[in-house]
Amino acid sequence: MYKRHNYGSGAPWEETVGYSRVVRMGNVVEVSGTVAVDDAGTVVGAGNLYLQTRFILKKIEKALAEAGASLDAVVRTRMFVTDINSWEAAGRAHGEVFGHIRPCTTMVEVRALIEPMCLIEIEATAILPQP
């Protein structure tokens, strides 16, 4: 049986919704949907999908590190964008980070995100080598 490790970020939504920023069980690490909101609660890169994507991927990298993982262990990302016509900006930022790793990925358009100024939300799954 694998021991479960929950990692929180302190975001106001975690307690209300009842979720963790990251959950690690054994060698699997899941990162919850992540938006471009900094520690002060400010949206980073307002109106700029590329900048928001880059900021989110840095947040995901930091969250993975807390759970003992890295971007190299990511096998899947999911991107939820509010305007699919702007996909290339998110795709370019994703490619700059994951171009050599090449995880499976999905990008879909959604009507809205939890914070109206957010243009994208990203989830990630990492799998570490067996101990």
PDB file of C-alpha atoms in Angstrom:
ATOM      1  CA  MET A   1       0.000   0.000   0.000  1.00  0.00           C
ATOM      2  CA  TYR A   2       1.359   3.411  -0.972  1.00  0.00           C
ATOM      3  CA  LYS A   3       1.408   6.236   1.527  1.00  0.00           C
ATOM      4  CA  ARG A   4      -0.458   9.348   0.415  1.00  0.00           C
ATOM      5  CA  HIS A   5       1.253  12.746   0.666  1.00  0.00           C
ATOM      6  CA  ASN A   6      -0.829  15.895   0.158  1.00  0.00           C
ATOM      7  CA  TYR A   7       0.903  19.206  -0.540  1.00  0.00           C
ATOM      8  CA  GLY A   8      -0.961  22.491  -0.279  1.00  0.00           C
ATOM      9  CA  SER A   9      -0.111  25.928  -1.556  1.00  0.00           C
ATOM     10  CA  GLY A  10      -2.319  27.952   0.749  1.00  0.00           C
ATOM     11  CA  ALA A  11      -4.575  29.106  -2.095  1.00  0.00           C
ATOM     12  CA  PRO A  12      -7.976  30.206  -0.800  1.00  0.00           C
ATOM     13  CA  TRP A  13      -9.743  27.699  -3.029  1.00  0.00           C
ATOM     14  CA  GLU A  14      -8.033  24.624  -1.507  1.00  0.00           C
ATOM     15  CA  GLU A  15      -9.985  24.565   1.744  1.00  0.00           C
ATOM     16  CA  THR A  16     -13.267  25.681   0.189  1.00  0.00           C
ATOM     17  CA  VAL A  17     -13.172  23.082  -2.579  1.00  0.00           C
ATOM     18  CA  GLY A  18     -11.359  20.418  -0.553  1.00  0.00           C
ATOM     19  CA  TYR A  19      -8.343  19.670  -2.708  1.00  0.00           C
ATOM     20  CA  SER A  20      -4.535  19.654  -2.578  1.00  0.00           C
ATOM     21  CA  ARG A  21      -2.140  21.452  -4.902  1.00  0.00           C
ATOM     22  CA  VAL A  22      -0.206  18.187  -5.314  1.00  0.00           C
ATOM     23  CA  VAL A  23      -0.872  14.581  -4.327  1.00  0.00           C
ATOM     24  CA  ARG A  24       1.866  11.953  -4.384  1.00  0.00           C
ATOM     25  CA  MET A  25       1.126   8.256  -3.994  1.00  0.00           C
ATOM     26  CA  GLY A  26       4.093   5.999  -4.527  1.00  0.00           C
ATOM     27  CA  ASN A  27       5.769   7.076  -7.728  1.00  0.00           C
ATOM     28  CA  VAL A  28       2.781   9.006  -9.146  1.00  0.00           C
ATOM     29  CA  VAL A  29       2.562  12.763  -8.647  1.00  0.00           C
ATOM     30  CA  GLU A  30      -0.563  14.692  -9.685  1.00  0.00           C
ATOM     31  CA  VAL A  31      -0.629  18.497  -9.838  1.00  0.00           C
ATOM     32  CA  SER A  32      -4.045  20.144  -9.624  1.00  0.00           C
ATOM     33  CA  GLY A  33      -5.224  22.731 -12.096  1.00  0.00           C
ATOM     34  CA  THR A  34      -2.897  25.704 -11.788  1.00  0.00           C
ATOM     35  CA  VAL A  35      -3.620  29.293 -12.801  1.00  0.00           C
ATOM     36  CA  ALA A  36      -1.394  32.367 -13.091  1.00  0.00           C
ATOM     37  CA  VAL A  37      -2.036  33.768  -9.617  1.00  0.00           C
ATOM     38  CA  ASP A  38       0.976  34.647  -7.472  1.00  0.00           C
ATOM     39  CA  ASP A  39       1.366  34.273  -3.699  1.00  0.00           C
ATOM     40  CA  ALA A  40      -0.208  37.700  -3.139  1.00  0.00           C
ATOM     41  CA  GLY A  41      -3.327  36.655  -5.078  1.00  0.00           C
ATOM     42  CA  THR A  42      -2.511  38.799  -8.110  1.00  0.00           C
ATOM     43  CA  VAL A  43      -3.064  37.505 -11.640  1.00  0.00           C
ATOM     44  CA  VAL A  44       0.274  37.466 -13.462  1.00  0.00           C
ATOM     45  CA  GLY A  45       0.338  38.327 -17.156  1.00  0.00           C
ATOM     46  CA  ALA A  46      -3.216  39.653 -17.331  1.00  0.00           C
ATOM     47  CA  GLY A  47      -4.353  39.555 -20.948  1.00  0.00           C
ATOM     48  CA  ASN A  48      -1.257  37.651 -22.099  1.00  0.00           C
ATOM     49  CA  LEU A  49      -1.712  33.914 -22.645  1.00  0.00           C
ATOM     50  CA  TYR A  50       1.988  33.297 -23.271  1.00  0.00           C
ATOM     51  CA  LEU A  51       3.088  34.968 -20.016  1.00  0.00           C
ATOM     52  CA  GLN A  52       0.376  33.206 -18.020  1.00  0.00           C
ATOM     53  CA  THR A  53       1.416  29.839 -19.426  1.00  0.00           C
ATOM     54  CA  ARG A  54       5.093  30.437 -18.599  1.00  0.00           C
ATOM     55  CA  PHE A  55       4.216  31.523 -15.042  1.00  0.00           C
ATOM     56  CA  ILE A  56       1.992  28.475 -14.513  1.00  0.00           C
ATOM     57  CA  LEU A  57       4.663  26.077 -15.736  1.00  0.00           C
ATOM     58  CA  LYS A  58       7.138  27.604 -13.259  1.00  0.00           C
ATOM     59  CA  LYS A  59       4.541  27.137 -10.494  1.00  0.00           C
ATOM     60  CA  ILE A  60       4.070  23.523 -11.548  1.00  0.00           C
ATOM     61  CA  GLU A  61       7.835  22.973 -11.556  1.00  0.00           C
ATOM     62  CA  LYS A  62       8.042  24.300  -7.984  1.00  0.00           C
ATOM     63  CA  ALA A  63       5.079  22.159  -6.868  1.00  0.00           C
ATOM     64  CA  LEU A  64       6.639  19.048  -8.394  1.00  0.00           C
ATOM     65  CA  ALA A  65       9.920  19.740  -6.600  1.00  0.00           C
ATOM     66  CA  GLU A  66       8.102  19.865  -3.243  1.00  0.00           C
ATOM     67  CA  ALA A  67       6.849  16.340  -3.956  1.00  0.00           C
ATOM     68  CA  GLY A  68      10.283  15.086  -5.025  1.00  0.00           C
ATOM     69  CA  ALA A  69       9.665  15.253  -8.776  1.00  0.00           C
ATOM     70  CA  SER A  70      10.781  17.411 -11.691  1.00  0.00           C
ATOM     71  CA  LEU A  71       9.508  18.476 -15.084  1.00  0.00           C
ATOM     72  CA  ASP A  72      11.464  15.585 -16.626  1.00  0.00           C
ATOM     73  CA  ALA A  73       9.069  13.150 -14.880  1.00  0.00           C
ATOM     74  CA  VAL A  74       5.945  14.741 -16.398  1.00  0.00           C
ATOM     75  CA  VAL A  75       4.088  12.325 -18.661  1.00  0.00           C
ATOM     76  CA  ARG A  76       0.895  14.335 -19.236  1.00  0.00           C
ATOM     77  CA  THR A  77      -0.308  17.918 -19.168  1.00  0.00           C
ATOM     78  CA  ARG A  78      -3.812  19.248 -19.664  1.00  0.00           C
ATOM     79  CA  MET A  79      -4.369  22.845 -20.737  1.00  0.00           C
ATOM     80  CA  PHE A  80      -7.713  24.565 -20.427  1.00  0.00           C
ATOM     81  CA  VAL A  81      -7.831  27.847 -22.361  1.00  0.00           C
ATOM     82  CA  THR A  82     -10.602  30.416 -22.573  1.00  0.00           C
ATOM     83  CA  ASP A  83      -9.886  31.169 -26.255  1.00  0.00           C
ATOM     84  CA  ILE A  84      -8.735  28.273 -28.420  1.00  0.00           C
ATOM     85  CA  ASN A  85      -8.001  30.709 -31.260  1.00  0.00           C
ATOM     86  CA  SER A  86      -4.996  31.873 -29.196  1.00  0.00           C
ATOM     87  CA  TRP A  87      -3.663  28.331 -28.768  1.00  0.00           C
ATOM     88  CA  GLU A  88      -0.300  29.093 -30.367  1.00  0.00           C
ATOM     89  CA  ALA A  89       0.791  31.374 -27.500  1.00  0.00           C
ATOM     90  CA  ALA A  90       0.148  28.631 -24.935  1.00  0.00           C
ATOM     91  CA  GLY A  91       1.608  26.006 -27.238  1.00  0.00           C
ATOM     92  CA  ARG A  92       4.808  28.015 -27.730  1.00  0.00           C
ATOM     93  CA  ALA A  93       5.315  28.468 -23.973  1.00  0.00           C
ATOM     94  CA  HIS A  94       4.563  24.773 -23.350  1.00  0.00           C
ATOM     95  CA  GLY A  95       6.999  23.776 -26.084  1.00  0.00           C
ATOM     96  CA  GLU A  96       9.770  25.933 -24.605  1.00  0.00           C
ATOM     97  CA  VAL A  97       9.465  24.024 -21.325  1.00  0.00           C
ATOM     98  CA  PHE A  98       8.530  20.556 -22.547  1.00  0.00           C
ATOM     99  CA  GLY A  99       9.992  20.403 -26.070  1.00  0.00           C
ATOM    100  CA  HIS A 100      12.700  17.931 -25.034  1.00  0.00           C
ATOM    101  CA  ILE A 101      10.441  15.999 -22.617  1.00  0.00           C
ATOM    102  CA  ARG A 102       7.403  15.740 -24.890  1.00  0.00           C
ATOM    103  CA  PRO A 103       4.669  14.570 -22.499  1.00  0.00           C
ATOM    104  CA  CYS A 104       1.216  13.668 -23.727  1.00  0.00           C
ATOM    105  CA  THR A 105      -0.922  16.795 -23.675  1.00  0.00           C
ATOM    106  CA  THR A 106      -4.413  18.026 -24.243  1.00  0.00           C
ATOM    107  CA  MET A 107      -5.627  21.573 -24.887  1.00  0.00           C
ATOM    108  CA  VAL A 108      -9.317  22.350 -24.787  1.00  0.00           C
ATOM    109  CA  GLU A 109     -11.360  25.519 -24.720  1.00  0.00           C
ATOM    110  CA  VAL A 110     -13.508  26.232 -21.674  1.00  0.00           C
ATOM    111  CA  ARG A 111     -16.076  28.963 -21.171  1.00  0.00           C
ATOM    112  CA  ALA A 112     -14.449  30.432 -18.067  1.00  0.00           C
ATOM    113  CA  LEU A 113     -11.990  29.771 -15.240  1.00  0.00           C
ATOM    114  CA  ILE A 114     -12.309  30.388 -11.496  1.00  0.00           C
ATOM    115  CA  GLU A 115     -10.590  33.786 -11.802  1.00  0.00           C
ATOM    116  CA  PRO A 116     -12.011  35.830 -14.727  1.00  0.00           C
ATOM    117  CA  MET A 117      -8.611  37.353 -15.640  1.00  0.00           C
ATOM    118  CA  CYS A 118      -7.036  33.910 -16.039  1.00  0.00           C
ATOM    119  CA  LEU A 119      -6.766  32.747 -19.635  1.00  0.00           C
ATOM    120  CA  ILE A 120      -5.406  29.243 -18.975  1.00  0.00           C
ATOM    121  CA  GLU A 121      -5.311  26.539 -16.318  1.00  0.00           C
ATOM    122  CA  ILE A 122      -2.865  23.629 -16.483  1.00  0.00           C
ATOM    123  CA  GLU A 123      -2.749  20.203 -14.764  1.00  0.00           C
ATOM    124  CA  ALA A 124       0.217  17.822 -14.786  1.00  0.00           C
ATOM    125  CA  THR A 125       0.933  14.182 -14.038  1.00  0.00           C
ATOM    126  CA  ALA A 126       4.444  12.928 -13.260  1.00  0.00           C
ATOM    127  CA  ILE A 127       5.623   9.365 -12.799  1.00  0.00           C
ATOM    128  CA  LEU A 128       8.858   8.730 -10.943  1.00  0.00           C
ATOM    129  CA  PRO A 129      11.031   5.626 -11.233  1.00  0.00           C
ATOM    130  CA  GLN A 130      10.011   2.801  -8.932  1.00  0.00           C
ATOM    131  CA  PRO A 131      11.970   2.887  -5.659  1.00  0.00           C
TER     132      PRO A 131
END
